PDB file of C-alpha atoms in Angstrom:
ATOM      1  CA  UNK C   1       0.000   0.000   0.000  1.00  0.00           C
ATOM      2  CA  UNK C   2       2.867   2.418   0.723  1.00  0.00           C
ATOM      3  CA  UNK C   3       4.641   4.180  -2.139  1.00  0.00           C
ATOM      4  CA  UNK C   4       8.421   3.936  -1.780  1.00  0.00           C
ATOM      5  CA  UNK C   5       9.055   7.356  -3.332  1.00  0.00           C
ATOM      6  CA  UNK C   6       6.739   8.945  -0.766  1.00  0.00           C
ATOM      7  CA  UNK C   7       8.439   7.067   2.054  1.00  0.00           C
ATOM      8  CA  UNK C   8      11.831   8.420   0.956  1.00  0.00           C
ATOM      9  CA  UNK C   9      10.308  11.905   0.937  1.00  0.00           C
ATOM     10  CA  UNK C  10       9.280  11.636   4.570  1.00  0.00           C
ATOM     11  CA  UNK C  11       5.679  10.486   4.180  1.00  0.00           C
ATOM     12  CA  UNK C  12       6.359   7.589   6.523  1.00  0.00           C
ATOM     13  CA  UNK C  13       4.523   8.421   9.717  1.00  0.00           C
ATOM     14  CA  UNK C  14       1.571   6.661  11.325  1.00  0.00           C
ATOM     15  CA  UNK C  15      -1.607   7.798  13.038  1.00  0.00           C
ATOM     16  CA  UNK C  16      -2.671   6.521  16.440  1.00  0.00           C
ATOM     17  CA  UNK C  17      -6.181   5.127  16.789  1.00  0.00           C
ATOM     18  CA  UNK C  18      -7.987   6.841  19.629  1.00  0.00           C
ATOM     19  CA  UNK C  19     -10.419   5.846  22.363  1.00  0.00           C
ATOM     20  CA  UNK C  20     -13.435   7.812  21.092  1.00  0.00           C
ATOM     21  CA  UNK C  21     -13.819   7.082  17.374  1.00  0.00           C
ATOM     22  CA  UNK C  22     -16.754   7.930  15.147  1.00  0.00           C
ATOM     23  CA  UNK C  23     -17.745   6.160  11.944  1.00  0.00           C
ATOM     24  CA  UNK C  24     -18.415   8.254   8.839  1.00  0.00           C
ATOM     25  CA  UNK C  25     -20.215   6.515   5.959  1.00  0.00           C
ATOM     26  CA  UNK C  26     -19.899   8.758   2.931  1.00  0.00           C
ATOM     27  CA  UNK C  27     -22.661   8.769   0.311  1.00  0.00           C
ATOM     28  CA  UNK C  28     -23.592   5.089   0.301  1.00  0.00           C
ATOM     29  CA  UNK C  29     -26.896   6.207  -1.171  1.00  0.00           C
ATOM     30  CA  UNK C  30     -28.891   4.663  -3.970  1.00  0.00           C
ATOM     31  CA  UNK C  31     -27.660   7.218  -6.477  1.00  0.00           C
ATOM     32  CA  UNK C  32     -24.164   5.793  -6.028  1.00  0.00           C
ATOM     33  CA  UNK C  33     -24.987   2.119  -5.448  1.00  0.00           C
ATOM     34  CA  UNK C  34     -27.826   1.413  -7.932  1.00  0.00           C
ATOM     35  CA  UNK C  35     -26.720   1.894 -11.559  1.00  0.00           C
ATOM     36  CA  UNK C  36     -30.324   1.854 -12.773  1.00  0.00           C
ATOM     37  CA  UNK C  37     -30.974   5.122 -10.936  1.00  0.00           C
ATOM     38  CA  UNK C  38     -27.982   7.254 -11.884  1.00  0.00           C
ATOM     39  CA  UNK C  39     -24.911   7.201 -14.152  1.00  0.00           C
ATOM     40  CA  UNK C  40     -22.931   8.085 -11.013  1.00  0.00           C
ATOM     41  CA  UNK C  41     -23.631   4.636  -9.565  1.00  0.00           C
ATOM     42  CA  UNK C  42     -21.598   1.451  -9.730  1.00  0.00           C
ATOM     43  CA  UNK C  43     -21.781  -1.998  -8.192  1.00  0.00           C
ATOM     44  CA  UNK C  44     -20.861  -1.323  -4.573  1.00  0.00           C
ATOM     45  CA  UNK C  45     -22.436  -4.505  -3.225  1.00  0.00           C
ATOM     46  CA  UNK C  46     -19.323  -6.018  -1.675  1.00  0.00           C
ATOM     47  CA  UNK C  47     -18.353  -2.745  -0.009  1.00  0.00           C
ATOM     48  CA  UNK C  48     -21.889  -2.195   1.305  1.00  0.00           C
ATOM     49  CA  UNK C  49     -21.970  -5.645   2.892  1.00  0.00           C
ATOM     50  CA  UNK C  50     -18.517  -5.118   4.383  1.00  0.00           C
ATOM     51  CA  UNK C  51     -19.705  -1.795   5.782  1.00  0.00           C
ATOM     52  CA  UNK C  52     -22.503  -3.601   7.581  1.00  0.00           C
ATOM     53  CA  UNK C  53     -19.867  -5.613   9.427  1.00  0.00           C
ATOM     54  CA  UNK C  54     -18.145  -2.350  10.293  1.00  0.00           C
ATOM     55  CA  UNK C  55     -21.392  -0.760  11.522  1.00  0.00           C
ATOM     56  CA  UNK C  56     -22.164  -3.794  13.673  1.00  0.00           C
ATOM     57  CA  UNK C  57     -18.668  -3.680  15.179  1.00  0.00           C
ATOM     58  CA  UNK C  58     -19.103   0.041  15.900  1.00  0.00           C
ATOM     59  CA  UNK C  59     -22.289  -0.378  17.921  1.00  0.00           C
ATOM     60  CA  UNK C  60     -21.624   0.426  21.555  1.00  0.00           C
ATOM     61  CA  UNK C  61     -18.323   2.143  20.725  1.00  0.00           C
ATOM     62  CA  UNK C  62     -19.158   5.438  19.035  1.00  0.00           C
ATOM     63  CA  UNK C  63     -21.358   7.523  16.789  1.00  0.00           C
ATOM     64  CA  UNK C  64     -22.329   6.360  13.291  1.00  0.00           C
ATOM     65  CA  UNK C  65     -22.804   9.184  10.771  1.00  0.00           C
ATOM     66  CA  UNK C  66     -24.170   8.866   7.238  1.00  0.00           C
ATOM     67  CA  UNK C  67     -23.850  11.548   4.567  1.00  0.00           C
ATOM     68  CA  UNK C  68     -26.115  12.062   1.570  1.00  0.00           C
ATOM     69  CA  UNK C  69     -25.156  14.148  -1.440  1.00  0.00           C
ATOM     70  CA  UNK C  70     -28.109  15.922  -3.044  1.00  0.00           C
ATOM     71  CA  UNK C  71     -29.568  19.134  -4.372  1.00  0.00           C
ATOM     72  CA  UNK C  72     -32.708  21.213  -4.506  1.00  0.00           C
ATOM     73  CA  UNK C  73     -34.747  20.692  -7.657  1.00  0.00           C
ATOM     74  CA  UNK C  74     -33.631  24.015  -9.109  1.00  0.00           C
ATOM     75  CA  UNK C  75     -29.963  23.046  -8.502  1.00  0.00           C
ATOM     76  CA  UNK C  76     -29.294  26.481  -7.018  1.00  0.00           C
ATOM     77  CA  UNK C  77     -27.187  24.907  -4.258  1.00  0.00           C
ATOM     78  CA  UNK C  78     -24.870  22.942  -6.569  1.00  0.00           C
ATOM     79  CA  UNK C  79     -22.292  25.648  -7.166  1.00  0.00           C
ATOM     80  CA  UNK C  80     -19.628  25.200  -9.848  1.00  0.00           C
ATOM     81  CA  UNK C  81     -19.199  21.437  -9.349  1.00  0.00           C
ATOM     82  CA  UNK C  82     -22.020  20.669 -11.776  1.00  0.00           C
ATOM     83  CA  UNK C  83     -20.019  22.213 -14.611  1.00  0.00           C
ATOM     84  CA  UNK C  84     -17.432  19.463 -14.190  1.00  0.00           C
ATOM     85  CA  UNK C  85     -19.722  16.575 -13.259  1.00  0.00           C
ATOM     86  CA  UNK C  86     -22.855  17.000 -15.340  1.00  0.00           C
ATOM     87  CA  UNK C  87     -24.663  13.958 -13.916  1.00  0.00           C
ATOM     88  CA  UNK C  88     -24.872  15.442 -10.417  1.00  0.00           C
ATOM     89  CA  UNK C  89     -28.312  16.692 -11.435  1.00  0.00           C
ATOM     90  CA  UNK C  90     -29.618  13.135 -10.926  1.00  0.00           C
ATOM     91  CA  UNK C  91     -29.157  13.585  -7.159  1.00  0.00           C
ATOM     92  CA  UNK C  92     -32.286  15.485  -6.173  1.00  0.00           C
ATOM     93  CA  UNK C  93     -33.308  15.649  -2.536  1.00  0.00           C
ATOM     94  CA  UNK C  94     -36.491  13.686  -1.830  1.00  0.00           C
ATOM     95  CA  UNK C  95     -35.949  11.228  -4.688  1.00  0.00           C
ATOM     96  CA  UNK C  96     -34.694   7.616  -4.467  1.00  0.00           C
ATOM     97  CA  UNK C  97     -31.153   8.636  -5.487  1.00  0.00           C
ATOM     98  CA  UNK C  98     -30.788  10.459  -2.170  1.00  0.00           C
ATOM     99  CA  UNK C  99     -31.912   7.573   0.037  1.00  0.00           C
ATOM    100  CA  UNK C 100     -29.487   5.520   2.133  1.00  0.00           C
ATOM    101  CA  UNK C 101     -28.861   2.165   0.491  1.00  0.00           C
ATOM    102  CA  UNK C 102     -31.527  -0.061   2.107  1.00  0.00           C
ATOM    103  CA  UNK C 103     -29.035  -2.898   2.577  1.00  0.00           C
ATOM    104  CA  UNK C 104     -27.141  -0.873   5.171  1.00  0.00           C
ATOM    105  CA  UNK C 105     -27.701  -1.361   8.892  1.00  0.00           C
ATOM    106  CA  UNK C 106     -28.884   2.201   9.409  1.00  0.00           C
ATOM    107  CA  UNK C 107     -30.597   2.829  12.755  1.00  0.00           C
ATOM    108  CA  UNK C 108     -32.731   5.994  12.690  1.00  0.00           C
ATOM    109  CA  UNK C 109     -32.982   5.915  16.469  1.00  0.00           C
ATOM    110  CA  UNK C 110     -29.251   6.424  17.006  1.00  0.00           C
ATOM    111  CA  UNK C 111     -27.456   7.282  13.769  1.00  0.00           C
ATOM    112  CA  UNK C 112     -26.923  10.767  12.394  1.00  0.00           C
ATOM    113  CA  UNK C 113     -27.592  11.800   8.782  1.00  0.00           C
ATOM    114  CA  UNK C 114     -25.909  14.847   7.262  1.00  0.00           C
ATOM    115  CA  UNK C 115     -26.902  16.275   3.887  1.00  0.00           C
ATOM    116  CA  UNK C 116     -24.195  17.865   1.799  1.00  0.00           C
ATOM    117  CA  UNK C 117     -23.808  19.531  -1.587  1.00  0.00           C
ATOM    118  CA  UNK C 118     -20.059  19.236  -2.161  1.00  0.00           C
ATOM    119  CA  UNK C 119     -17.459  16.477  -2.051  1.00  0.00           C
ATOM    120  CA  UNK C 120     -16.223  16.788   1.521  1.00  0.00           C
ATOM    121  CA  UNK C 121     -18.476  15.721   4.370  1.00  0.00           C
ATOM    122  CA  UNK C 122     -17.073  18.691   6.293  1.00  0.00           C
ATOM    123  CA  UNK C 123     -17.881  21.422   3.758  1.00  0.00           C
ATOM    124  CA  UNK C 124     -21.029  23.329   4.680  1.00  0.00           C
ATOM    125  CA  UNK C 125     -22.083  20.794   7.331  1.00  0.00           C
ATOM    126  CA  UNK C 126     -21.859  20.694  11.148  1.00  0.00           C
ATOM    127  CA  UNK C 127     -19.666  17.562  11.065  1.00  0.00           C
ATOM    128  CA  UNK C 128     -16.611  19.134  12.684  1.00  0.00           C
ATOM    129  CA  UNK C 129     -18.694  20.584  15.531  1.00  0.00           C
ATOM    130  CA  UNK C 130     -20.520  17.281  16.043  1.00  0.00           C
ATOM    131  CA  UNK C 131     -17.253  15.369  16.298  1.00  0.00           C
ATOM    132  CA  UNK C 132     -15.762  17.946  18.646  1.00  0.00           C
ATOM    133  CA  UNK C 133     -18.842  17.837  20.896  1.00  0.00           C
ATOM    134  CA  UNK C 134     -18.414  14.068  21.171  1.00  0.00           C
ATOM    135  CA  UNK C 135     -14.691  14.491  21.853  1.00  0.00           C
ATOM    136  CA  UNK C 136     -13.916  12.331  18.852  1.00  0.00           C
ATOM    137  CA  UNK C 137     -10.210  11.492  18.578  1.00  0.00           C
ATOM    138  CA  UNK C 138     -10.268   9.458  15.349  1.00  0.00           C
ATOM    139  CA  UNK C 139     -12.589   9.073  12.384  1.00  0.00           C
ATOM    140  CA  UNK C 140     -13.274   5.763  10.652  1.00  0.00           C
ATOM    141  CA  UNK C 141     -14.268   6.282   7.014  1.00  0.00           C
ATOM    142  CA  UNK C 142     -16.279   4.127   4.604  1.00  0.00           C
ATOM    143  CA  UNK C 143     -18.349   4.897   1.518  1.00  0.00           C
ATOM    144  CA  UNK C 144     -18.154   6.160  -2.044  1.00  0.00           C
ATOM    145  CA  UNK C 145     -16.379   7.157  -4.015  1.00  0.00           C
ATOM    146  CA  UNK C 146     -12.792   6.427  -2.989  1.00  0.00           C
ATOM    147  CA  UNK C 147     -11.385   9.013  -5.376  1.00  0.00           C
ATOM    148  CA  UNK C 148     -14.093  11.611  -4.806  1.00  0.00           C
ATOM    149  CA  UNK C 149     -16.112  12.281  -1.686  1.00  0.00           C
ATOM    150  CA  UNK C 150     -14.226   9.763   0.466  1.00  0.00           C
ATOM    151  CA  UNK C 151     -10.856  11.264  -0.353  1.00  0.00           C
ATOM    152  CA  UNK C 152     -12.126  14.843   0.050  1.00  0.00           C
ATOM    153  CA  UNK C 153     -13.598  13.967   3.455  1.00  0.00           C
ATOM    154  CA  UNK C 154     -10.381  12.248   4.535  1.00  0.00           C
ATOM    155  CA  UNK C 155      -8.279  15.285   3.609  1.00  0.00           C
ATOM    156  CA  UNK C 156     -10.612  17.574   5.570  1.00  0.00           C
ATOM    157  CA  UNK C 157     -10.653  15.182   8.525  1.00  0.00           C
ATOM    158  CA  UNK C 158      -6.881  15.461   8.719  1.00  0.00           C
ATOM    159  CA  UNK C 159      -7.051  19.240   8.328  1.00  0.00           C
ATOM    160  CA  UNK C 160      -9.599  19.417  11.163  1.00  0.00           C
ATOM    161  CA  UNK C 161      -7.404  17.242  13.421  1.00  0.00           C
ATOM    162  CA  UNK C 162      -9.596  14.127  13.394  1.00  0.00           C
ATOM    163  CA  UNK C 163      -7.121  11.375  12.390  1.00  0.00           C
ATOM    164  CA  UNK C 164      -8.819   9.354   9.619  1.00  0.00           C
ATOM    165  CA  UNK C 165      -8.791   5.567   9.246  1.00  0.00           C
ATOM    166  CA  UNK C 166     -10.062   4.285   5.888  1.00  0.00           C
ATOM    167  CA  UNK C 167     -11.340   0.704   5.902  1.00  0.00           C
ATOM    168  CA  UNK C 168     -10.196  -0.766   2.606  1.00  0.00           C
ATOM    169  CA  UNK C 169     -13.036  -3.220   1.996  1.00  0.00           C
ATOM    170  CA  UNK C 170     -15.631  -0.591   2.880  1.00  0.00           C
ATOM    171  CA  UNK C 171     -14.886   1.983   0.177  1.00  0.00           C
ATOM    172  CA  UNK C 172     -15.800   1.752  -3.498  1.00  0.00           C
ATOM    173  CA  UNK C 173     -15.288   3.591  -6.760  1.00  0.00           C
ATOM    174  CA  UNK C 174     -16.615   3.259 -10.297  1.00  0.00           C
ATOM    175  CA  UNK C 175     -12.987   3.329 -11.500  1.00  0.00           C
ATOM    176  CA  UNK C 176     -10.720   0.504 -10.328  1.00  0.00           C
ATOM    177  CA  UNK C 177      -7.641   2.528 -11.247  1.00  0.00           C
ATOM    178  CA  UNK C 178      -8.744   5.596  -9.277  1.00  0.00           C
ATOM    179  CA  UNK C 179      -9.779   3.394  -6.348  1.00  0.00           C
ATOM    180  CA  UNK C 180      -6.315   1.853  -6.133  1.00  0.00           C
ATOM    181  CA  UNK C 181      -4.339   5.060  -6.679  1.00  0.00           C
ATOM    182  CA  UNK C 182      -6.330   7.020  -4.112  1.00  0.00           C
ATOM    183  CA  UNK C 183      -5.890   4.340  -1.465  1.00  0.00           C
ATOM    184  CA  UNK C 184      -2.131   4.669  -1.983  1.00  0.00           C
ATOM    185  CA  UNK C 185      -2.388   8.465  -1.889  1.00  0.00           C
ATOM    186  CA  UNK C 186      -4.435   8.536   1.317  1.00  0.00           C
ATOM    187  CA  UNK C 187      -2.185   6.016   3.049  1.00  0.00           C
ATOM    188  CA  UNK C 188       0.903   7.999   2.094  1.00  0.00           C
ATOM    189  CA  UNK C 189      -0.305  11.437   3.095  1.00  0.00           C
ATOM    190  CA  UNK C 190      -3.616  11.741   4.898  1.00  0.00           C
ATOM    191  CA  UNK C 191      -4.848   8.557   6.587  1.00  0.00           C
ATOM    192  CA  UNK C 192      -4.260   5.038   7.742  1.00  0.00           C
ATOM    193  CA  UNK C 193      -5.763   2.515   5.321  1.00  0.00           C
ATOM    194  CA  UNK C 194      -6.588  -0.633   7.270  1.00  0.00           C
ATOM    195  CA  UNK C 195      -8.330  -3.920   6.604  1.00  0.00           C
ATOM    196  CA  UNK C 196     -11.810  -4.632   7.925  1.00  0.00           C
ATOM    197  CA  UNK C 197     -10.432  -7.453  10.060  1.00  0.00           C
ATOM    198  CA  UNK C 198      -7.877  -5.128  11.646  1.00  0.00           C
ATOM    199  CA  UNK C 199     -10.478  -2.424  12.311  1.00  0.00           C
ATOM    200  CA  UNK C 200     -12.807  -4.928  13.938  1.00  0.00           C
ATOM    201  CA  UNK C 201      -9.968  -5.923  16.267  1.00  0.00           C
ATOM    202  CA  UNK C 202      -9.291  -2.282  17.086  1.00  0.00           C
ATOM    203  CA  UNK C 203     -12.946  -1.650  17.904  1.00  0.00           C
ATOM    204  CA  UNK C 204     -13.253  -4.807  19.971  1.00  0.00           C
ATOM    205  CA  UNK C 205     -10.441  -3.555  22.193  1.00  0.00           C
ATOM    206  CA  UNK C 206     -12.552  -0.506  23.050  1.00  0.00           C
ATOM    207  CA  UNK C 207     -15.531  -2.496  24.306  1.00  0.00           C
TER     208      UNK C 207
END
């Protein structure tokens, strides 16, 4: 996973997993997981099922937060991003594309849902304040896409001093090449990329 050129350049440190983690599930919504609904979607089935294992392991340890990317019908809240990604207009609030994938173990009684309009889960949302209020000391990250909203959220997590831990089996991307390259990039510079088995062990130690 590590890139040797980055290691030689000094990108060789590690992040310490804390005692008060939160789990951030980025945009595992139907518009990204059901290709029949949106051209943005891809087959995320394996990652969704792996994320259920992660959610189950997180219960009793910390907060579970879901994000949903979507826009008003007039798209007035999209900003400039729609000029680059023209299929974002399929993600309209109140439609099936902006629903949490029904396969996920979402619990409306305990889990938080944040709606966002840009790539990062931190941009224009109260995520940083919510994590600070819960004294979060590390952020576990799952979701879609690895090269897009996951990576943007990971970079902002680091910049907001919430050390991010990306669970490899629990992130997905429509591009295999971008998925692989962004895992290397995040591991080198912004996060710890860990296996689901390793993360489950880490969470079990906190119970």
